[in-house]
PDB file of C-alpha atoms in Angstrom:
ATOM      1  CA  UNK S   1       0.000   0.000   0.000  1.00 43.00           C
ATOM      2  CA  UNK S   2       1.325   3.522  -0.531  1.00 48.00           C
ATOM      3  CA  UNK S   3       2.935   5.541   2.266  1.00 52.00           C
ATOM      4  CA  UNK S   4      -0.474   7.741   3.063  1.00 54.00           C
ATOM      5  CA  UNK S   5      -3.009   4.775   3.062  1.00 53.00           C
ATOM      6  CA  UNK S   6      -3.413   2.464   6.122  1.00 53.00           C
ATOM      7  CA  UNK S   7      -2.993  -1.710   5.098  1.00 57.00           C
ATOM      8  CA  UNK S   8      -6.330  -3.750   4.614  1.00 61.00           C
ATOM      9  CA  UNK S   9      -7.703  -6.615   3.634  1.00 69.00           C
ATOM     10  CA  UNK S  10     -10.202  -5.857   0.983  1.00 74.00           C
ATOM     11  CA  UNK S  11      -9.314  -5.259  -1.672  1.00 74.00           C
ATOM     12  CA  UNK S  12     -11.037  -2.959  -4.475  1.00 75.00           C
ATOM     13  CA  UNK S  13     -10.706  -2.496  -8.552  1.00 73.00           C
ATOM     14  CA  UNK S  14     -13.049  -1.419 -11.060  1.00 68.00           C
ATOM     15  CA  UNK S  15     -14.407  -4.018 -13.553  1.00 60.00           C
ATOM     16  CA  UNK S  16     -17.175  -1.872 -15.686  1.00 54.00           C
ATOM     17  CA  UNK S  17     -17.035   1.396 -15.288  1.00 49.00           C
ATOM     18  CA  UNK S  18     -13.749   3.348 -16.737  1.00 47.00           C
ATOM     19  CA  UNK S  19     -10.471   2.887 -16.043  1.00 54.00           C
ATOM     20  CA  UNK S  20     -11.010  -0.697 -17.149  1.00 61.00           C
ATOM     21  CA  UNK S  21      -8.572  -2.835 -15.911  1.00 68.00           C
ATOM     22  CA  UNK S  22      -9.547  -6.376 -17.429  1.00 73.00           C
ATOM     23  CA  UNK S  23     -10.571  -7.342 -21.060  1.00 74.00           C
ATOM     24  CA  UNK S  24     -12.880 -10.426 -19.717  1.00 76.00           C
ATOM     25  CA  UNK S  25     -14.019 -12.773 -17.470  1.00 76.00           C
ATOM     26  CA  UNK S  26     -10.223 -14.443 -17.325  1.00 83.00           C
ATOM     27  CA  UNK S  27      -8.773 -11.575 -16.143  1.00 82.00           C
ATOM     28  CA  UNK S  28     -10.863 -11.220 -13.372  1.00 79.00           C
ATOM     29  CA  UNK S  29     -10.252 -15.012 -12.405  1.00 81.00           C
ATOM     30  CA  UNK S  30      -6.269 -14.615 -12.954  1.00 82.00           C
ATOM     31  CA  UNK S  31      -6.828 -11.414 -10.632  1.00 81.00           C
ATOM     32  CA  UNK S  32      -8.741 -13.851  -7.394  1.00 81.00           C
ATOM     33  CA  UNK S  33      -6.471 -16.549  -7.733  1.00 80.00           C
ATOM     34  CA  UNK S  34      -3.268 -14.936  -7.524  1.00 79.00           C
ATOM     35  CA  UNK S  35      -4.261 -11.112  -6.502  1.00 78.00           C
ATOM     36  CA  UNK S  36       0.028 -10.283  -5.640  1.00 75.00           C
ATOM     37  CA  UNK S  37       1.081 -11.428  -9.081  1.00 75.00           C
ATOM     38  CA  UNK S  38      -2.117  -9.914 -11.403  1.00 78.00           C
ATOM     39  CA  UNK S  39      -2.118  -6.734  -9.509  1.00 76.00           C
ATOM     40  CA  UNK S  40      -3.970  -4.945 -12.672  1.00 74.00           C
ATOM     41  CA  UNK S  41      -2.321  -1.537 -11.116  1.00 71.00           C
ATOM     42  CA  UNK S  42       1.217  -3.339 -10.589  1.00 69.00           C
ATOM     43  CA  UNK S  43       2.388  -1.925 -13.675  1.00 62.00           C
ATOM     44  CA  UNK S  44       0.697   1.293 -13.057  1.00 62.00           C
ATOM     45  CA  UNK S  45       2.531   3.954 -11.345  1.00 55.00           C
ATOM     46  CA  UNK S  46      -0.369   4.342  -8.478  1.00 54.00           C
ATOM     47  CA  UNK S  47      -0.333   4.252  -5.029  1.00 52.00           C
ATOM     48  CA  UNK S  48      -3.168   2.021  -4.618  1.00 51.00           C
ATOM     49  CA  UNK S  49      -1.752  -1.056  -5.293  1.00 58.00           C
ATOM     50  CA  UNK S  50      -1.556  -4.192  -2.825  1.00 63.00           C
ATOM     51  CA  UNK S  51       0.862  -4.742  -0.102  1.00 60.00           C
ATOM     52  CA  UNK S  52       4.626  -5.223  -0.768  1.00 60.00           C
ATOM     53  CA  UNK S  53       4.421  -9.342  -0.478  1.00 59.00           C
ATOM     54  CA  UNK S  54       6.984  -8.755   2.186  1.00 60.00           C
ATOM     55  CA  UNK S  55       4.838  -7.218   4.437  1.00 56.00           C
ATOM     56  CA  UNK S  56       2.284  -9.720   4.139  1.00 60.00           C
ATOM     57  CA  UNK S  57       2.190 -13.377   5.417  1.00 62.00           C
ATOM     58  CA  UNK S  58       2.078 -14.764   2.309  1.00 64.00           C
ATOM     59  CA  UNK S  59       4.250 -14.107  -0.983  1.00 63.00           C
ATOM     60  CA  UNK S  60       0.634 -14.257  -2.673  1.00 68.00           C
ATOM     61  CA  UNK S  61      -2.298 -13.645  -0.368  1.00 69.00           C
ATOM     62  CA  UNK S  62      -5.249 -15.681  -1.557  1.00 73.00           C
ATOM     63  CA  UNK S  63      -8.675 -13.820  -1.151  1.00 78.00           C
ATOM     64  CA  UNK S  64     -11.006 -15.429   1.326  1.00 80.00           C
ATOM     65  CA  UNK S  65     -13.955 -13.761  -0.518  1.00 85.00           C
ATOM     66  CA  UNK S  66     -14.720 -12.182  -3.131  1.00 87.00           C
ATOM     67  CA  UNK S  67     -17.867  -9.243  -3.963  1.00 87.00           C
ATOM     68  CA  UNK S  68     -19.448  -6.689  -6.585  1.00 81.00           C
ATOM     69  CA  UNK S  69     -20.626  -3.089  -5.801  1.00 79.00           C
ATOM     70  CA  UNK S  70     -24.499  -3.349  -6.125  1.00 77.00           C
ATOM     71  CA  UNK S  71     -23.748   0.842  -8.217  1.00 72.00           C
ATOM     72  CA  UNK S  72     -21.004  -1.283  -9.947  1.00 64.00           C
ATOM     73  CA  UNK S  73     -22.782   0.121 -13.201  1.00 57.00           C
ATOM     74  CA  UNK S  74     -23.468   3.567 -14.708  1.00 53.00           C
ATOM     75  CA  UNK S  75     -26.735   2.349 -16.253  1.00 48.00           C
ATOM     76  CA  UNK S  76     -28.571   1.926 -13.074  1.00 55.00           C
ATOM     77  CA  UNK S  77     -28.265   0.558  -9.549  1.00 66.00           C
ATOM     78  CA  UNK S  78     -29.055  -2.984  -8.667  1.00 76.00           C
ATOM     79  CA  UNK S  79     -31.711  -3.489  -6.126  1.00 84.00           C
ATOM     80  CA  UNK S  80     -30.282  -6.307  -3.264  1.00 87.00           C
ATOM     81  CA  UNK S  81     -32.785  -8.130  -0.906  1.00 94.00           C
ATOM     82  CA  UNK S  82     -31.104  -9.949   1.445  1.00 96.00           C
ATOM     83  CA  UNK S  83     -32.398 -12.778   3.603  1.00 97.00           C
ATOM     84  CA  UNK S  84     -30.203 -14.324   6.043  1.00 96.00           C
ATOM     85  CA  UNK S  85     -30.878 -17.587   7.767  1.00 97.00           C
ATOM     86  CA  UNK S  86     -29.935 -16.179  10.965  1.00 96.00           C
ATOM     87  CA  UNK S  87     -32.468 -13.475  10.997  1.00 96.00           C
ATOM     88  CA  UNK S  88     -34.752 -16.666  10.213  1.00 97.00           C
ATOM     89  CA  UNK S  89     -33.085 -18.575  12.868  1.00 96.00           C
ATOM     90  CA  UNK S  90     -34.162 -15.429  15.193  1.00 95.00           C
ATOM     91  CA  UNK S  91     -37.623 -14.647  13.767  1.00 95.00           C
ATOM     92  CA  UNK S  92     -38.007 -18.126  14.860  1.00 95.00           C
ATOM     93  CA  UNK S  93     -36.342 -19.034  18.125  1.00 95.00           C
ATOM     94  CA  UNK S  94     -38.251 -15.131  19.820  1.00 94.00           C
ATOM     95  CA  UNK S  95     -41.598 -17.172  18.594  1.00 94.00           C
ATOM     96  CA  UNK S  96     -40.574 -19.972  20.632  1.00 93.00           C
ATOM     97  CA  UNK S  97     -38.892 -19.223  23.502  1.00 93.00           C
ATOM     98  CA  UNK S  98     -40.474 -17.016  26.726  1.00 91.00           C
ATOM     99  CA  UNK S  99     -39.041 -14.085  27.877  1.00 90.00           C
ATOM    100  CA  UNK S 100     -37.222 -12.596  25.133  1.00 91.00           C
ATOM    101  CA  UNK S 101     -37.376  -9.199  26.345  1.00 90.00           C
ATOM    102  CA  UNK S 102     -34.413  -9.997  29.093  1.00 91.00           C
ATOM    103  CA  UNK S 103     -32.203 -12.555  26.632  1.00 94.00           C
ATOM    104  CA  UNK S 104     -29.703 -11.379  23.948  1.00 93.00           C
ATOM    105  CA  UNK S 105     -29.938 -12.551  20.658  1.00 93.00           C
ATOM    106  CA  UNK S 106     -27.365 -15.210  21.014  1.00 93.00           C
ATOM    107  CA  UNK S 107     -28.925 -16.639  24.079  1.00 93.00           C
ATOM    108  CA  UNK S 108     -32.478 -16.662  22.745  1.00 95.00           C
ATOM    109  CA  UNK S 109     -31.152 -18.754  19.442  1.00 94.00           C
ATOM    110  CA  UNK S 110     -29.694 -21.250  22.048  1.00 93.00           C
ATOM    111  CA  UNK S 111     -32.594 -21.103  24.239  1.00 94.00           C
ATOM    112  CA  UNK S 112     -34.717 -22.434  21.232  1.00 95.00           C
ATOM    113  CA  UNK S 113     -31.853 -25.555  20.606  1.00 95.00           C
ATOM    114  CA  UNK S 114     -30.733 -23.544  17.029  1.00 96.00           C
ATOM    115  CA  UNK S 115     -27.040 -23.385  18.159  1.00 93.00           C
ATOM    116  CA  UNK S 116     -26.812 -27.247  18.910  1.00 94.00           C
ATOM    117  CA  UNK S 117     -28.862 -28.212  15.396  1.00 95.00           C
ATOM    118  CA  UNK S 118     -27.028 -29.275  12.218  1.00 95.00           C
ATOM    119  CA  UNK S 119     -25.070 -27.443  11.587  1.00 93.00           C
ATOM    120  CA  UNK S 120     -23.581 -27.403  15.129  1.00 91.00           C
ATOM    121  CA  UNK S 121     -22.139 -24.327  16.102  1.00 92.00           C
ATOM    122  CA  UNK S 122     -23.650 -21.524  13.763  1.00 94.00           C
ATOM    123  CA  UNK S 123     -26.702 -18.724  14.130  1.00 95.00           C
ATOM    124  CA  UNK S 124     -29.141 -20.885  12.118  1.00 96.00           C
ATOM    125  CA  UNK S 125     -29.939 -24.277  11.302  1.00 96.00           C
ATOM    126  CA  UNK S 126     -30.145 -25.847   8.245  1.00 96.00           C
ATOM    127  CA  UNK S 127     -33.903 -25.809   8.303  1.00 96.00           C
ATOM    128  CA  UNK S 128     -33.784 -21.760   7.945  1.00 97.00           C
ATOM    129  CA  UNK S 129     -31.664 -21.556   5.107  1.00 97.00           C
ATOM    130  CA  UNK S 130     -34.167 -23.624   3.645  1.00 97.00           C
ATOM    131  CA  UNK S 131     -36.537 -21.287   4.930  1.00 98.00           C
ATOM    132  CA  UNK S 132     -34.739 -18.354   3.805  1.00 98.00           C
ATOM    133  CA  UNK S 133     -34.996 -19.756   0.038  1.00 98.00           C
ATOM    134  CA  UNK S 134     -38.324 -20.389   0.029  1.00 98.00           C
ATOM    135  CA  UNK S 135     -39.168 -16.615   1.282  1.00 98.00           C
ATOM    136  CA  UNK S 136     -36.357 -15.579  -1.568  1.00 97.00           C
ATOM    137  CA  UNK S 137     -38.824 -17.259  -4.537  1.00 98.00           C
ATOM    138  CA  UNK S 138     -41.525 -15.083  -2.375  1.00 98.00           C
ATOM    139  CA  UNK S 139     -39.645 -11.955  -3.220  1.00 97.00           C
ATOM    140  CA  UNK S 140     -39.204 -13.081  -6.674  1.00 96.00           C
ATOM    141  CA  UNK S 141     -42.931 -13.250  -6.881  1.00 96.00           C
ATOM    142  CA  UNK S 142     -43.772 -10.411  -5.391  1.00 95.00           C
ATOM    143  CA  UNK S 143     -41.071  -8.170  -7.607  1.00 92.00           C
ATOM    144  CA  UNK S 144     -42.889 -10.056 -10.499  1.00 92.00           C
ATOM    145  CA  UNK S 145     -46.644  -9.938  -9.756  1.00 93.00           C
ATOM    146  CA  UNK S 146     -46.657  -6.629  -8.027  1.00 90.00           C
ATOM    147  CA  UNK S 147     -43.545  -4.630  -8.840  1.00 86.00           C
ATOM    148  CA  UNK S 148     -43.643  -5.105 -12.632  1.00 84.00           C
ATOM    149  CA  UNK S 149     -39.986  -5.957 -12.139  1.00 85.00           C
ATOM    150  CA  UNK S 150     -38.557  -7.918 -14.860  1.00 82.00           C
ATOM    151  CA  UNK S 151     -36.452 -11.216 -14.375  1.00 84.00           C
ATOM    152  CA  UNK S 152     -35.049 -11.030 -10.726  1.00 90.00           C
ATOM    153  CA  UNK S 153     -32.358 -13.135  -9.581  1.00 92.00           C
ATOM    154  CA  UNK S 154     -32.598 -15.280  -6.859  1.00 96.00           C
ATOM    155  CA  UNK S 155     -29.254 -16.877  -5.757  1.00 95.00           C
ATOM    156  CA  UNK S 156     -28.619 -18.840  -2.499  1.00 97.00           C
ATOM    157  CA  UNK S 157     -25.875 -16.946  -0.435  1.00 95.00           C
ATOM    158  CA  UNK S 158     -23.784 -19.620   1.674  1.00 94.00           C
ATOM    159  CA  UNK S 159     -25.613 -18.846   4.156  1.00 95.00           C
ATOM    160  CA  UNK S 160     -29.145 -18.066   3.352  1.00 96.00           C
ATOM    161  CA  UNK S 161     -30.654 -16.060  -0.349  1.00 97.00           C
ATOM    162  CA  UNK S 162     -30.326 -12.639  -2.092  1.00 95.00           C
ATOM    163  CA  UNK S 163     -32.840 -11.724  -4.585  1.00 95.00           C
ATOM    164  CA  UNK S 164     -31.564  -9.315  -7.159  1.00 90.00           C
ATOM    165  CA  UNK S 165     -33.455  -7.096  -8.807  1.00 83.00           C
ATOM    166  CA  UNK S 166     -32.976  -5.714 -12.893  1.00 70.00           C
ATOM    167  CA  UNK S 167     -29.467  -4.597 -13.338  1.00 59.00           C
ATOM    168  CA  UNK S 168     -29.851  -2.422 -16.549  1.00 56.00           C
ATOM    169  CA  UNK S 169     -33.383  -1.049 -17.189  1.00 58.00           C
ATOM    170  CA  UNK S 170     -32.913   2.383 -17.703  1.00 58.00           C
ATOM    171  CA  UNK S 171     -36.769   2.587 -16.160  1.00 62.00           C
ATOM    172  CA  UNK S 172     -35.438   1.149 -12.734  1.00 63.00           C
ATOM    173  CA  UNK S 173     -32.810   3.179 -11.200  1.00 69.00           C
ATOM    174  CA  UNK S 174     -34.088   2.907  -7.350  1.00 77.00           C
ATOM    175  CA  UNK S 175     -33.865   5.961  -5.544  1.00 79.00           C
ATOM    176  CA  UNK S 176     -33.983   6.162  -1.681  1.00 83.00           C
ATOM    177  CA  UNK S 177     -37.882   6.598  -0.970  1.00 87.00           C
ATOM    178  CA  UNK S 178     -38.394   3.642  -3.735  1.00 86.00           C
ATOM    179  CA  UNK S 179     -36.009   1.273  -1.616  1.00 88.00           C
ATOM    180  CA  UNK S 180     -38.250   2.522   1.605  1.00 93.00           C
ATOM    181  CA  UNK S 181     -41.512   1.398   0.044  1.00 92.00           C
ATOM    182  CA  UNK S 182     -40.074  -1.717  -1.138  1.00 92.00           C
ATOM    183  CA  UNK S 183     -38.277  -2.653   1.916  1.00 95.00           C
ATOM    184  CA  UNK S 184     -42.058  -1.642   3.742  1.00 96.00           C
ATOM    185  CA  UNK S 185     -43.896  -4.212   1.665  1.00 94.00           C
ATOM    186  CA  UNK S 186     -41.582  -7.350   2.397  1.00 96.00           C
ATOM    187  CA  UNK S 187     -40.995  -6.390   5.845  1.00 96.00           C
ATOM    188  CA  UNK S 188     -44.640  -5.156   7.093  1.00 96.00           C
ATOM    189  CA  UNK S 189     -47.190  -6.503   4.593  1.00 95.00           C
ATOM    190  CA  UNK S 190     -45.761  -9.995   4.465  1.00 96.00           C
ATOM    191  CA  UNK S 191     -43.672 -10.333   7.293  1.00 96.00           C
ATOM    192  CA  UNK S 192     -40.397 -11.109   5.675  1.00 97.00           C
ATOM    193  CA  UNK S 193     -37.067 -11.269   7.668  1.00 96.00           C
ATOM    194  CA  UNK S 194     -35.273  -9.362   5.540  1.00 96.00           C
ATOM    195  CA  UNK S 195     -31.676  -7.045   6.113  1.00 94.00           C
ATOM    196  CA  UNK S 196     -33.205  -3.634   5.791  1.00 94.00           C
ATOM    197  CA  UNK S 197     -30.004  -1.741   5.134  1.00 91.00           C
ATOM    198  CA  UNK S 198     -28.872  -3.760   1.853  1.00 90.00           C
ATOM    199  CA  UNK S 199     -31.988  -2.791   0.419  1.00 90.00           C
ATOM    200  CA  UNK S 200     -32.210   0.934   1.011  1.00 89.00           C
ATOM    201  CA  UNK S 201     -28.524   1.549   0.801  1.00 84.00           C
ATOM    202  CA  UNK S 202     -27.565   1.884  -2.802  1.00 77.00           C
ATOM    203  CA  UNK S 203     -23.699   1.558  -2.174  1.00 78.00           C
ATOM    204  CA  UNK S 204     -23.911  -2.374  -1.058  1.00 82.00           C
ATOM    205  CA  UNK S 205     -21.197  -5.346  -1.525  1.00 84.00           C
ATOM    206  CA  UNK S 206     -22.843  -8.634  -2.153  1.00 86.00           C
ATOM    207  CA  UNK S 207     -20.762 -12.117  -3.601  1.00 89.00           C
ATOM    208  CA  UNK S 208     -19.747 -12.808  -6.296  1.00 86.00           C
ATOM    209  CA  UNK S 209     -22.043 -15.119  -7.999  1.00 86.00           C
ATOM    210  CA  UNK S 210     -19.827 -18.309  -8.701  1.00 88.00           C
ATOM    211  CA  UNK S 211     -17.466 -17.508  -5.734  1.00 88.00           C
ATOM    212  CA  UNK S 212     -16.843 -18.995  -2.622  1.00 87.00           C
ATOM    213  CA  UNK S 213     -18.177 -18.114   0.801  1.00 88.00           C
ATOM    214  CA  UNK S 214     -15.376 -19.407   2.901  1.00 81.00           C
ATOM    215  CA  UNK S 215     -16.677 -19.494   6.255  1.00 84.00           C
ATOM    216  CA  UNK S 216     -19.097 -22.526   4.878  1.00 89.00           C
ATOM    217  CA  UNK S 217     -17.071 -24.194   2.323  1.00 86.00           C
ATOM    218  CA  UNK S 218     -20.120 -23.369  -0.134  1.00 91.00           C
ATOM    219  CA  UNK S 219     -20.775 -21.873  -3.679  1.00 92.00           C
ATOM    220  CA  UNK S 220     -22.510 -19.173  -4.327  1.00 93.00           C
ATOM    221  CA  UNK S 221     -24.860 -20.489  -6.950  1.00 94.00           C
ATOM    222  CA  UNK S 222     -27.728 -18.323  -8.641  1.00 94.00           C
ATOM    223  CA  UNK S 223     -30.691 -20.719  -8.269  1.00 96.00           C
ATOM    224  CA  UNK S 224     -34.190 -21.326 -10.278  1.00 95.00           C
ATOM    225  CA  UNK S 225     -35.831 -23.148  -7.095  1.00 96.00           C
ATOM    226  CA  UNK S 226     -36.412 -23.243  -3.512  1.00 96.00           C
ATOM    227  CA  UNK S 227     -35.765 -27.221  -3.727  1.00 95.00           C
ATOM    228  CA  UNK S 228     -32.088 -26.161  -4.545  1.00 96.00           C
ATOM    229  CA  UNK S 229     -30.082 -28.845  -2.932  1.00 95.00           C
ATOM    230  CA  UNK S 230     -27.352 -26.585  -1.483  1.00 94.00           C
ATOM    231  CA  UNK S 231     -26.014 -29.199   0.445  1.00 91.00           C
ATOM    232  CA  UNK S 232     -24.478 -31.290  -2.563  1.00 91.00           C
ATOM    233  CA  UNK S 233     -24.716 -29.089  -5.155  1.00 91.00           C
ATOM    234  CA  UNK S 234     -23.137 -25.995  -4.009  1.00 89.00           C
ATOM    235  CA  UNK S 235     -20.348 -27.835  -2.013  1.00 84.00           C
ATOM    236  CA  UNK S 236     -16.728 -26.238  -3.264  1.00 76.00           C
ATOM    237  CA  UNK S 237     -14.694 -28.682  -5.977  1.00 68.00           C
ATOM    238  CA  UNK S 238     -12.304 -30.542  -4.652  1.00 59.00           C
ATOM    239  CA  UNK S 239      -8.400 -29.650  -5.941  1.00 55.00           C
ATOM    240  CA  UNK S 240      -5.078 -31.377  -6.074  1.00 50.00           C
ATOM    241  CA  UNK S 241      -4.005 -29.056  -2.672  1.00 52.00           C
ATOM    242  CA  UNK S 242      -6.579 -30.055  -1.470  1.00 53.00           C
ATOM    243  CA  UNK S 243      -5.894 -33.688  -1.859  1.00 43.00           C
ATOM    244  CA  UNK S 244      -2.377 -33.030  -0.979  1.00 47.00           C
ATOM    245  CA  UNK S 245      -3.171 -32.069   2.149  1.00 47.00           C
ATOM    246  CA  UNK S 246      -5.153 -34.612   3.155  1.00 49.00           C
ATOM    247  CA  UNK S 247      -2.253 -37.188   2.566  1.00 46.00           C
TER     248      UNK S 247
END
């Protein structure tokens, strides 16, 4: 990193909009697997390149994630609904279990036996992801049958769904009060668990379709049904390291 600018760990660069750094998709892929070496502003004489791969722990730091701007394009801004299985996992366990009002969120999930269920250890169980996809193919609907909203997305997360709404109608470009009303209709008129602030804030990060969430090992895999078996399906290949390792 340059003199002036602190380190991190996330790491931006433009993809659409000008300067263009890559000519296509396998640019972008050379970029995630070895970010060090395919630095696109390596070459460049700018300050905003990665760390000198002596100051970090590896000579090539692999990316644990990776994410798109939801205003990654000039044409308009992509409307994000995101539905996490632990907000499920909570909508369900306060339902449940008595006295809520003097338990923290963490203890009212384990009051309710969602900490202990497959899989052991997280903010959800596997029943509310599957939850959280069927209420994701209820957005869908509802952008479809009463938003006028053509061809949303609906892609399961790692860790629950994101519905995504048109990326490039010229007609669509989602101010503030439109994100209000929408984010009013899923969360008041049908009771959807959603994350309020991905909606209404235009200037959102959301995977990568295609790219791994690392904390679950899974794919993030756009979807066409709520059957989806994310369990098989959206499990991460296997590779030679990985093999390797393992003997």
């Amino acid at each position: 990193v340059s003199d002036d600018r602190p380190a991190t760990d996330f790491i931006r660069r433009r993809t659409k909009a000008a300067p263009t750094f890559w000519e296509d998709d396998s640019d972008v892929l050379s970029f995630l697997q070895s970010p060090a070496r395919n630095d696109p502003l390596k070459e460049m004489n700018h300050g905003n390149r990665l760390a000198d791969p002596d100051v970090v722990d590896e000579a090539e730091p692999v990316p644990n994630a990776a994410y798109v701007a939801t205003d990654y394009t000039n044409s308009s801004w992509l409307l994000f609904i995101d539905i996490d299985a632990k907000d499920v996992a909570l909508e369900r366990a306060t339902e449940a279990v008595t006295n809520t009002a003097t338990k923290t969120e963490a203890e009212i999930r384990d009051a309710a036996g969602i900490i202990d269920a497959e899989p052991a250890g997280y903010d959800y169980a596997f029943r509310d992801i599957d939850r959280a996809l069927e209420l994701g193919f209820q957005v869908h609907d509802i952008m479809v049958e009463q938003l006028n909203m053509a061809d949303p997305v609906v892609q399961y997360s790692g860790q629950g769904c994101h519905v995504f709404g048109p990326t490039a109608d010229s007609d669509h470009r989602y101010d503030t009060q439109s994100r209000e009303y929408i984010v009013d209709i899923l969360t008041t008129k049908y009771e959807i668990p959603i994350d309020e602030k991905c909606t209404t804030d235009r200037s959102r990060f959301t995977r990568l379709p295609f790219s791994l969430h690392g904390d679950v090992g899974q794919v993030v895999t756009p979807i066409d049904s709520p059957s989806f078996d994310y369990r098989t399906e959206a499990q991460a290949p296997v590779t030679d390291n990985d093999l390797a390792a393992e003997q």
